[in-house]
Coordinates of C-alpha atoms (C1' of nucleotides) in Angstrom, one line a residue:
Chain A
X1 CA 115.3 91.7 100.4
X2 CA 112.4 92.7 97.9
X3 CA 111.4 89.6 96.1
X4 CA 110.1 89.7 92.5
X5 CA 107.9 92.7 92.0
X6 CA 107.0 92.2 88.3
X7 CA 103.4 91.2 88.9
X8 CA 100.9 91.3 86.0
X9 CA 97.9 89.3 86.6
X10 CA 96.8 89.2 82.9
X11 CA 94.8 92.6 83.2
X12 CA 95.8 96.2 83.6
X13 CA 97.6 95.8 86.8
X14 CA 98.6 99.2 87.2
X15 CA 96.2 102.1 87.6
X16 CA 94.4 100.9 90.4
X17 CA 92.0 103.9 91.6
X18 CA 93.0 105.2 94.9
X19 CA 89.5 105.0 96.0
X20 CA 89.7 101.3 95.3
X21 CA 92.8 100.8 97.1
X22 CA 91.1 102.3 100.1
X23 CA 88.3 99.8 100.0
X24 CA 90.6 96.8 99.7
X25 CA 91.3 96.5 103.4
X26 CA 87.7 96.5 104.0
X27 CA 87.2 93.8 101.7
X28 CA 90.0 91.8 103.1
X29 CA 88.9 92.0 106.4
X30 CA 85.3 90.7 105.5
X31 CA 86.8 87.9 103.5
X32 CA 89.1 86.9 106.3
X33 CA 86.1 86.6 108.5
X34 CA 84.5 84.3 106.2
X35 CA 87.7 82.2 105.7
X36 CA 87.6 81.7 109.5
X37 CA 84.2 80.4 109.2
X38 CA 85.4 78.2 106.2
X39 CA 82.8 79.7 103.9
X40 CA 84.3 78.5 100.4
X41 CA 82.7 81.0 98.2
X42 CA 80.7 84.4 98.4
X43 CA 78.7 86.6 96.0
X44 CA 79.4 90.1 95.3
X45 CA 76.1 90.9 96.7
X46 CA 77.0 89.2 100.1
X47 CA 80.5 90.5 100.4
X48 CA 79.2 93.9 99.6
X49 CA 76.8 93.8 102.4
X50 CA 79.3 92.7 104.8
X51 CA 81.8 95.6 103.8
X52 CA 79.1 98.1 103.7
X53 CA 79.4 99.1 100.1
X54 CA 77.4 98.7 96.7
X55 CA 77.9 95.4 95.1
X56 CA 78.5 97.2 91.9
X57 CA 81.2 99.0 93.4
X58 CA 82.7 95.9 94.7
X59 CA 82.7 94.1 91.3
X60 CA 84.3 96.9 89.6
X61 CA 86.9 97.2 92.4
X62 CA 87.7 93.6 91.9
X63 CA 87.9 93.9 88.2
X64 CA 90.8 96.3 88.4
X65 CA 92.7 93.2 90.1
X66 CA 91.8 91.0 87.5
X67 CA 88.9 88.6 86.8
X68 CA 89.0 86.2 90.0
X69 CA 85.1 85.5 90.1
X70 CA 83.2 82.7 88.6
X71 CA 79.7 83.7 87.0
X72 CA 76.9 82.0 88.6
X73 CA 79.0 81.1 91.6
X74 CA 80.7 84.1 93.2
X75 CA 84.3 84.5 94.6
X76 CA 86.5 82.0 96.0
X77 CA 87.3 83.3 99.6
X78 CA 90.7 82.0 100.0
X79 CA 91.8 82.8 96.6
X80 CA 90.6 86.2 96.8
X81 CA 92.2 86.7 100.3
X82 CA 95.4 85.8 98.7
X83 CA 95.0 88.1 95.9
X84 CA 94.0 91.3 97.9
X85 CA 96.8 90.4 100.2
X86 CA 99.3 90.3 97.8
X87 CA 98.1 93.2 95.9
X88 CA 98.4 95.2 99.2
X89 CA 101.7 94.1 100.0
X90 CA 100.7 92.3 102.9
X91 CA 102.6 89.1 102.1
X92 CA 105.7 90.8 103.1
X93 CA 106.8 92.1 106.5
X94 CA 106.7 95.8 107.2
X95 CA 108.8 96.9 109.9
X96 CA 107.3 100.1 111.4
X97 CA 108.6 102.4 114.0
X98 CA 106.4 104.5 116.2
X99 CA 107.8 108.1 117.3
X100 CA 106.4 109.6 120.4
X101 CA 105.4 107.1 123.1
X102 CA 102.9 109.2 125.1
X103 CA 99.5 108.1 125.7
X104 CA 98.5 107.6 122.0
X105 CA 101.9 106.2 121.2
X106 CA 101.6 103.6 123.9
X107 CA 98.0 102.8 122.7
X108 CA 99.3 102.3 119.1
X109 CA 102.3 100.1 120.5
X110 CA 99.8 97.9 122.3
X111 CA 97.4 97.7 119.5
X112 CA 96.8 94.3 118.1
X113 CA 96.0 95.3 114.6
X114 CA 99.7 96.1 113.7
X115 CA 101.2 92.8 114.6
X116 CA 98.3 90.8 113.0
X117 CA 98.7 91.7 109.4
X118 CA 102.2 92.0 108.1
X119 CA 103.1 95.0 110.1
X120 CA 105.8 94.7 112.9
X121 CA 106.6 97.2 115.4
X122 CA 110.3 97.4 114.9
X123 CA 111.0 100.1 117.5
X124 CA 109.5 102.6 119.7
X125 CA 111.2 106.1 119.9
X126 CA 110.7 108.9 122.3
X127 CA 112.6 112.2 122.9
X128 CA 112.2 112.0 126.8
X129 CA 115.4 110.4 128.1
X130 CA 113.5 109.3 131.1
X131 CA 111.4 106.8 128.9
X132 CA 114.7 105.2 127.4
X133 CA 114.9 101.6 128.1
X134 CA 111.4 101.5 129.6
X135 CA 109.5 98.7 128.0
X136 CA 106.1 99.6 126.5
X137 CA 104.2 96.6 125.0
X138 CA 107.2 94.5 125.6
X139 CA 109.5 96.6 123.4
X140 CA 112.3 98.9 125.0
X141 CA 111.7 102.6 124.2
X142 CA 114.8 104.1 122.6
X143 CA 115.9 107.5 122.3
X144 CA 115.3 110.1 119.2
X145 CA 119.1 110.3 119.1
X146 CA 119.3 106.9 117.4
X147 CA 116.5 107.5 115.0
X148 CA 118.5 107.4 111.8
X149 CA 120.5 104.2 113.1
X150 CA 117.3 102.4 114.0
X151 CA 115.6 103.1 110.6
X152 CA 118.6 102.1 108.8
X153 CA 119.4 98.8 110.7
X154 CA 115.9 97.7 110.4
X155 CA 115.2 98.6 107.0
X156 CA 112.1 100.6 108.3
X157 CA 110.1 102.5 105.3
X158 CA 107.0 103.2 107.3
X159 CA 106.8 105.6 110.2
X160 CA 104.3 106.5 112.7
X161 CA 104.4 110.1 114.1
X162 CA 102.3 110.2 117.4
X163 CA 104.3 113.1 118.9
X164 CA 102.9 116.7 120.0
X165 CA 102.2 119.0 117.1
X166 CA 105.3 121.1 117.8
X167 CA 107.9 118.2 117.1
X168 CA 105.8 116.4 114.1
X169 CA 107.6 118.3 111.4
X170 CA 111.0 118.0 112.7
X171 CA 110.3 114.3 113.5
X172 CA 109.0 113.9 109.9
X173 CA 111.9 115.5 108.4
X174 CA 114.2 113.1 110.0
X175 CA 112.5 110.0 109.3
X176 CA 112.3 111.3 105.6
X177 CA 115.9 112.0 105.6
X178 CA 116.7 108.5 107.1
X179 CA 115.0 106.6 104.5
X180 CA 111.4 106.5 105.4
X181 CA 108.8 107.1 102.5
X182 CA 105.6 106.3 104.0
X183 CA 104.2 108.4 107.2
X184 CA 101.1 107.9 109.3
X185 CA 100.7 111.2 111.0
X186 CA 98.5 111.5 114.3
X187 CA 99.8 115.0 115.1
X188 CA 97.5 117.8 114.2
X189 CA 99.7 119.1 111.9
X190 CA 100.1 119.6 108.0
X191 CA 103.2 117.9 107.2
X192 CA 105.2 118.9 104.1
X193 CA 107.3 116.4 102.5
X194 CA 109.3 115.7 99.3
X195 CA 107.7 114.1 96.4
X196 CA 107.7 110.3 96.5
X197 CA 106.8 110.3 100.3
X198 CA 103.1 109.3 101.1
X199 CA 101.6 110.9 104.2
X200 CA 98.3 109.9 105.6
X201 CA 96.7 111.7 108.7
X202 CA 94.5 110.6 111.3
X203 CA 93.0 113.5 113.1
X204 CA 90.6 113.2 116.0
X205 CA 89.7 116.7 116.3
X206 CA 89.1 116.9 112.6
X207 CA 86.7 114.0 112.8
X208 CA 85.1 115.3 115.9
X209 CA 84.4 118.6 114.1
X210 CA 82.9 117.1 111.0
X211 CA 80.5 115.1 113.3
X212 CA 79.6 118.3 115.1
X213 CA 78.8 120.0 111.9
X214 CA 76.3 117.4 111.0
X215 CA 75.1 117.1 114.5
X216 CA 74.4 120.9 114.5
X217 CA 72.6 120.6 111.0
X218 CA 70.5 117.8 112.4
X219 CA 69.4 119.9 115.4
X220 CA 68.6 122.7 113.2
X221 CA 66.6 120.7 111.0
X222 CA 64.8 119.2 113.9
X223 CA 64.0 122.5 115.6
X224 CA 62.4 123.8 112.2
X225 CA 60.3 120.6 112.6
X226 CA 58.0 121.5 109.8
X227 CA 56.6 118.0 109.6
X228 CA 58.9 117.4 106.3
X229 CA 61.0 114.1 105.9
X230 CA 64.5 115.3 105.5
X231 CA 65.7 112.6 102.9
X232 CA 64.1 113.9 99.9
X233 CA 63.6 117.5 100.2
X234 CA 66.3 119.2 98.0
X235 CA 66.0 122.9 98.1
X236 CA 66.6 124.2 94.6
X237 CA 69.7 126.4 94.4
X238 CA 68.3 130.2 94.8
X239 CA 70.3 133.1 95.2
X240 CA 69.7 136.0 97.3
X241 CA 66.2 135.4 98.9
X242 CA 65.9 132.2 100.8
X243 CA 64.7 131.0 104.2
X244 CA 67.5 129.2 105.2
X245 CA 66.1 128.8 108.7
X246 CA 68.1 128.9 111.7
X247 CA 71.5 130.6 110.5
X248 CA 71.5 134.1 109.4
X249 CA 73.6 134.8 106.5
X250 CA 75.6 137.4 108.1
X251 CA 77.4 139.7 105.7
X252 CA 80.4 141.6 106.9
X253 CA 79.7 145.1 107.6
Chain B
X1 CA 90.3 109.4 104.6
X2 CA 87.9 107.2 106.2
X3 CA 84.1 107.6 106.4
X4 CA 82.0 104.7 106.4
X5 CA 78.7 105.6 106.1
X6 CA 75.3 104.0 105.1
X7 CA 74.1 105.1 102.0
X8 CA 72.8 108.6 101.7
X9 CA 72.6 110.8 98.4
X10 CA 75.7 112.5 99.1
X11 CA 73.5 115.5 100.6
X12 CA 74.9 118.9 100.6
X13 CA 73.8 120.2 104.0
X14 CA 72.6 123.6 103.4
X15 CA 74.5 123.6 100.1
X16 CA 77.9 123.3 101.7
X17 CA 79.7 120.3 99.9
X18 CA 80.9 117.5 102.1
X19 CA 84.5 117.7 101.0
X20 CA 84.4 121.4 102.1
X21 CA 83.0 120.6 105.5
X22 CA 86.0 118.2 105.9
X23 CA 88.4 121.0 105.2
X24 CA 86.9 123.7 107.4
X25 CA 88.7 122.2 110.7
X26 CA 91.9 122.5 108.7
X27 CA 91.5 126.1 108.0
X28 CA 90.2 126.8 111.4
X29 CA 93.4 125.4 112.8
X30 CA 95.6 127.5 110.7
X31 CA 93.5 130.6 111.3
X32 CA 93.6 130.0 115.1
X33 CA 97.5 129.9 114.9
X34 CA 97.4 133.1 112.8
X35 CA 95.1 134.6 115.4
X36 CA 97.5 133.8 118.2
X37 CA 100.2 135.6 116.5
X38 CA 98.0 138.6 116.1
X39 CA 98.0 138.5 112.3
X40 CA 94.9 140.6 111.4
X41 CA 94.4 139.6 107.9
X42 CA 95.5 136.7 105.5
X43 CA 95.1 136.4 101.8
X44 CA 93.9 133.0 100.3
X45 CA 97.3 132.3 99.0
X46 CA 99.0 132.3 102.4
X47 CA 96.3 130.6 104.3
X48 CA 96.0 127.6 101.5
X49 CA 99.8 127.3 101.9
X50 CA 99.5 127.0 105.8
X51 CA 96.6 124.5 105.3
X52 CA 98.3 122.6 102.5
X53 CA 95.6 123.2 99.9
X54 CA 95.0 124.9 96.7
X55 CA 94.2 128.5 97.1
X56 CA 91.3 128.5 94.4
X57 CA 89.9 125.6 96.3
X58 CA 90.2 127.4 99.5
X59 CA 88.4 130.6 98.0
X60 CA 85.7 128.3 96.6
X61 CA 85.3 126.7 100.0
X62 CA 84.9 130.2 101.8
X63 CA 82.5 131.1 99.2
X64 CA 80.1 128.4 100.4
X65 CA 80.0 130.2 103.8
X66 CA 79.4 133.7 102.3
X67 CA 81.6 136.4 101.0
X68 CA 83.9 137.1 104.0
X69 CA 86.8 138.6 102.2
X70 CA 88.1 141.7 101.0
X71 CA 89.3 142.0 97.5
X72 CA 92.6 143.4 97.4
X73 CA 93.3 142.7 101.0
X74 CA 92.3 139.4 101.9
X75 CA 90.4 137.7 105.0
X76 CA 90.0 139.2 108.3
X77 CA 91.5 136.3 110.5
X78 CA 89.3 136.9 113.7
X79 CA 86.1 137.2 111.8
X80 CA 86.7 134.1 109.6
X81 CA 87.6 132.0 112.8
X82 CA 84.3 133.1 114.2
X83 CA 82.3 132.3 111.3
X84 CA 83.9 128.8 110.8
X85 CA 83.7 128.0 114.3
X86 CA 80.0 128.9 114.2
X87 CA 79.4 126.8 110.9
X88 CA 81.1 124.0 112.6
X89 CA 78.9 124.3 115.6
X90 CA 82.1 124.9 117.9
X91 CA 80.2 127.7 119.6
X92 CA 78.3 125.5 121.7
X93 CA 79.3 122.7 123.8
X94 CA 79.2 119.2 122.9
X95 CA 79.5 116.3 125.7
X96 CA 81.1 113.2 124.5
X97 CA 81.0 109.8 125.9
X98 CA 84.1 107.4 125.3
X99 CA 83.3 103.8 125.4
X100 CA 85.9 101.1 125.8
X101 CA 88.4 102.5 128.2
X102 CA 91.5 100.3 126.9
X103 CA 94.9 101.5 125.9
X104 CA 93.1 103.4 123.0
X105 CA 90.3 104.8 125.2
X106 CA 92.6 106.1 127.8
X107 CA 94.6 107.8 125.2
X108 CA 91.6 109.5 123.8
X109 CA 90.6 110.5 127.2
X110 CA 93.9 112.2 127.9
X111 CA 93.9 113.9 124.4
X112 CA 94.0 117.5 124.8
X113 CA 92.5 118.1 121.2
X114 CA 89.1 117.1 123.0
X115 CA 88.7 119.8 125.4
X116 CA 90.3 122.4 123.4
X117 CA 87.4 123.0 121.1
X118 CA 83.8 122.9 122.3
X119 CA 84.1 119.2 123.0
X120 CA 84.0 118.0 126.6
X121 CA 84.5 114.2 127.9
X122 CA 81.1 113.9 129.8
X123 CA 81.9 110.2 130.9
X124 CA 84.0 107.2 130.3
X125 CA 82.6 103.9 130.0
X126 CA 83.9 100.6 130.2
X127 CA 82.4 96.9 130.5
X128 CA 84.9 95.7 132.9
X129 CA 83.6 96.0 136.6
X130 CA 87.2 96.3 137.9
X131 CA 87.5 99.5 136.1
X132 CA 84.4 101.2 137.7
X133 CA 85.4 104.2 139.6
X134 CA 89.0 104.2 138.6
X135 CA 89.9 107.5 137.6
X136 CA 91.2 107.9 134.0
X137 CA 92.4 111.4 133.0
X138 CA 90.8 112.6 136.2
X139 CA 87.3 111.2 135.3
X140 CA 86.1 108.2 137.0
X141 CA 85.3 105.2 134.9
X142 CA 81.6 104.2 135.0
X143 CA 80.1 100.7 134.0
X144 CA 78.3 100.0 130.9
X145 CA 75.2 99.2 132.7
X146 CA 74.5 102.9 133.2
X147 CA 75.3 103.9 129.7
X148 CA 71.7 104.9 129.0
X149 CA 71.4 106.8 132.1
X150 CA 74.7 108.7 131.3
X151 CA 73.7 109.5 127.9
X152 CA 70.3 111.0 128.9
X153 CA 71.5 113.0 132.0
X154 CA 74.4 114.6 130.1
X155 CA 72.5 115.2 127.1
X156 CA 75.3 113.3 124.9
X157 CA 74.7 113.2 121.1
X158 CA 78.2 112.3 120.2
X159 CA 79.8 108.9 121.1
X160 CA 83.2 107.6 120.7
X161 CA 83.5 103.8 120.3
X162 CA 87.0 102.4 121.5
X163 CA 86.0 98.7 122.3
X164 CA 87.1 95.7 120.8
X165 CA 85.6 94.7 117.6
X166 CA 83.4 92.2 118.9
X167 CA 81.7 94.7 121.2
X168 CA 81.4 97.5 118.9
X169 CA 78.1 96.7 117.3
X170 CA 76.4 96.1 120.3
X171 CA 77.6 99.2 122.1
X172 CA 76.7 101.3 118.9
X173 CA 73.1 99.9 119.1
X174 CA 72.6 101.0 122.6
X175 CA 74.2 104.5 122.1
X176 CA 71.9 105.0 119.2
X177 CA 68.9 103.6 121.2
X178 CA 69.8 105.9 123.9
X179 CA 69.9 109.0 121.7
X180 CA 73.3 109.4 120.3
X181 CA 73.2 110.6 116.7
X182 CA 76.8 110.8 115.8
X183 CA 79.5 108.0 116.4
X184 CA 83.2 108.2 115.9
X185 CA 84.3 104.5 115.6
X186 CA 87.7 103.3 116.2
X187 CA 86.9 99.5 116.3
X188 CA 87.6 97.6 113.1
X189 CA 84.1 97.0 112.4
X190 CA 81.5 98.2 109.9
X191 CA 78.8 99.7 111.9
X192 CA 75.2 99.4 110.8
X193 CA 73.0 102.4 112.0
X194 CA 69.6 103.5 111.1
X195 CA 69.2 106.8 108.8
X196 CA 69.9 109.8 110.6
X197 CA 73.0 108.6 112.5
X198 CA 76.3 109.7 111.1
X199 CA 79.4 107.3 111.6
X200 CA 82.8 108.1 110.8
X201 CA 85.6 105.6 111.4
X202 CA 89.1 105.8 112.2
X203 CA 90.9 102.6 111.3
X204 CA 94.5 102.2 112.0
X205 CA 95.1 99.0 110.2
X206 CA 93.4 100.2 107.0
X207 CA 95.6 103.4 106.9
X208 CA 98.7 101.2 107.4
X209 CA 97.6 98.9 104.6
X210 CA 97.1 101.7 102.2
X211 CA 100.4 103.0 103.0
X212 CA 101.8 99.6 102.4
X213 CA 100.2 99.2 99.1
X214 CA 102.0 102.4 97.9
X215 CA 105.0 101.5 99.6
X216 CA 105.0 98.3 97.6
X217 CA 104.3 99.9 94.4
X218 CA 107.2 102.4 94.9
X219 CA 109.6 99.4 95.7
X220 CA 108.5 97.7 92.5
X221 CA 108.8 100.6 90.3
X222 CA 112.3 101.3 91.7
X223 CA 113.3 97.8 91.1
X224 CA 112.0 98.0 87.6
X225 CA 114.0 101.3 87.0
X226 CA 117.2 100.0 88.5
X227 CA 118.0 97.7 85.5
X228 CA 116.5 94.5 84.7
X229 CA 119.4 92.4 84.8
X230 CA 118.3 90.7 88.1
X231 CA 117.6 87.2 87.1
X232 CA 115.3 86.8 90.1
X233 CA 112.4 88.5 88.3
X234 CA 112.1 86.0 85.7
X235 CA 108.5 85.6 84.7
X236 CA 106.9 82.6 86.7
X237 CA 105.4 80.0 84.7
X238 CA 101.8 80.4 85.7
X239 CA 100.5 77.0 84.8
X240 CA 97.0 76.5 85.4
X241 CA 95.1 78.9 87.7
X242 CA 97.5 78.5 90.6
X243 CA 99.0 81.7 91.8
X244 CA 102.9 81.8 91.8
X245 CA 105.1 80.4 94.3
X246 CA 105.8 82.2 97.5
X247 CA 103.3 81.1 100.0
X248 CA 100.8 83.7 101.3
X249 CA 100.6 83.0 104.9
X250 CA 97.0 84.4 105.2
X251 CA 96.8 86.5 108.3
X252 CA 93.9 86.4 111.0
X253 CA 91.6 89.4 111.2
Chain C
dA1 C1' 73.4 69.0 74.3
dT2 C1' 70.4 72.1 75.3
dG3 C1' 67.9 75.3 78.1
dT4 C1' 67.5 77.9 82.4
dC5 C1' 69.2 80.5 85.9
dT6 C1' 72.7 82.8 88.8
dT7 C1' 76.1 85.9 89.1
dT8 C1' 79.9 88.3 87.1
dG9 C1' 82.3 91.9 84.5
dT10 C1' 81.7 96.3 82.2
dG11 C1' 79.8 100.2 79.1
dA12 C1' 77.9 104.4 79.8
dA13 C1' 75.7 108.1 82.1
dC14 C1' 75.7 110.9 85.6
dG15 C1' 77.3 113.8 89.5
dC16 C1' 80.9 115.7 92.5
dG17 C1' 85.2 117.9 93.4
dT18 C1' 89.3 120.3 91.5
dG19 C1' 91.8 123.9 89.4
dC20 C1' 92.4 127.1 85.8
dA21 C1' 91.8 131.5 84.4
dC22 C1' 89.5 135.8 84.4
dA23 C1' 86.5 139.6 85.3
dA24 C1' 85.0 142.3 89.3
dA25 C1' 85.7 144.8 93.5
dG26 C1' 88.1 147.3 96.3
dA27 C1' 92.5 149.5 98.0
dT28 C1' 96.2 152.6 97.1
dG29 C1' 98.6 156.3 95.1
dG30 C1' 99.1 160.3 92.2
Chain D
dC1 C1' 88.9 161.6 90.1
dC2 C1' 91.3 158.4 87.7
dA3 C1' 94.8 154.9 87.0
dT4 C1' 97.0 150.9 88.7
dC5 C1' 97.5 147.1 91.4
dT6 C1' 96.0 143.3 94.6
dT7 C1' 93.0 139.7 95.5
dT8 C1' 88.6 137.8 95.6
dG9 C1' 84.6 135.2 93.9
dT10 C1' 83.2 132.2 90.4
dG11 C1' 82.1 130.3 85.5
dC12 C1' 83.8 126.5 83.1
dA13 C1' 86.0 122.1 81.8
dC14 C1' 88.2 118.2 82.9
dG15 C1' 88.5 113.8 85.4
dC16 C1' 87.5 110.7 89.0
dG17 C1' 84.4 107.9 91.2
dT18 C1' 80.0 106.0 91.5
dT19 C1' 75.7 103.7 90.2
dC20 C1' 72.6 101.5 86.7
dA21 C1' 71.6 98.1 83.8
dC22 C1' 72.5 94.6 80.8
dA23 C1' 75.0 91.1 77.8
dA24 C1' 78.1 87.3 78.5
dA25 C1' 79.7 83.4 81.1
dG26 C1' 79.4 79.7 83.4
dA27 C1' 77.0 76.2 86.5
dC28 C1' 73.1 73.3 86.9
dA29 C1' 69.2 70.3 85.5
dT30 C1' 66.9 67.8 82.1

DNA sequence: ATGTCTTTGTGAACGCGTGCACAAAGATGG
DNA sequence: CCATCTTTGTGCACGCGTTCACAAAGACAT
């Protein structure tokens, strides 16, 4: 099943920083767009602009993969697309199961982004017997009872949890026990998993709350409206006295 | 995590580090659960375990908000819930618009997490005239033409983009022009916004690709550790600059 | 070949976030 | 009131990630 995995592109292959890994998909997307427009080469400056990052950062990121650029010219788009795809493991097929076919699960099943890049929805699983057999996105929903069998027969190693919060940990445990080692969690819960299992979480309400925090801060500064531009003022760290404006630093009684 | 933002000197808004802000919602969720069980106080150790973080980190996070704990006892749950809620701006109402009512947009509209905490879906907007008036999650969908009017009349400052990638930037521009200053972007695009506008992005396919990377790495290590007698992994000749044999089959965006 | 010009690749400095470890603060019991 | 025990709040050191700035590498023109 797994083809040769002893890859060593003439440089330090192991030890790609996590932050870099998180940006590779971004670069890949930008490069794919260039590829479709048949652009042969691209400079770090251009690509960085397209990906919304600093060009030095981009060059350093690529340097972890190896020296794929040509000084004075830039990077070969096709070659880079291939290298990043391979580094991310997108040259192979990743069967994925989605557990919890509610509104969100159905939306995920229909999401084109899955199929387009090496990921294939191998099965949809739901606890509701009434859902069983019903096709969603052209795939019949299967019952939770068969979870282990489905994982095993399809060689699934990536699972997506889109269940209510209450069921998430239990589903997670079963997925892990059945052999899944990477989980994308949409349920608003902190999952606990054994070592060796990766969990990434996508949490709507957390994202909104972070936005609300900044929004409130912006509103506060605006209300203060002393005529200062917000970018440059850096209040020196003071302790004790300090007019921090709107919010009273309430101390517990 | 994923937060694509235009550059800004990593400002500590009122001295609270960005990393701390991102964890506050997590603490709040754990505290709310404790509150519902009528637990009066909690130690940093317990709360940290519930939130899945280091206890020292949690104490330091709270120290940015002020000294709300009592040594030898712990933190007062109710008080802390209130303080964090206020800090995050959840004590006020945040009207939100969702633009792009496809599968994902509809799922978001139905998502309970919105209403539960200060956020209220003020309007659903879609470009398809056939959708207009059709109720989704009990809210009638309105047409994009009225976007500016809807933003204005409802005092919306937070927008959610769930459109196809092609429409995202255009929608974003209109939202910003209409007064929205915080955007949660689900479209697989890098949005460019003026200073002062916050963008957070949620990108499915990026999350999956990051998981795939680690999955591939795990598989590789495993194969390496499981004895090297496999003749399959013979070092390819790597003649010239061409990559090794297996064809990449480049995927479209 | 030689010089000029462009762009990469990276050494080094800096800043942020994390986690340890401990002193200070307060509760609790005698 | 004093001793002891628990838990907070934080000083400090370390490591990761980001950014600057520049030498080296190659393309290209003459």
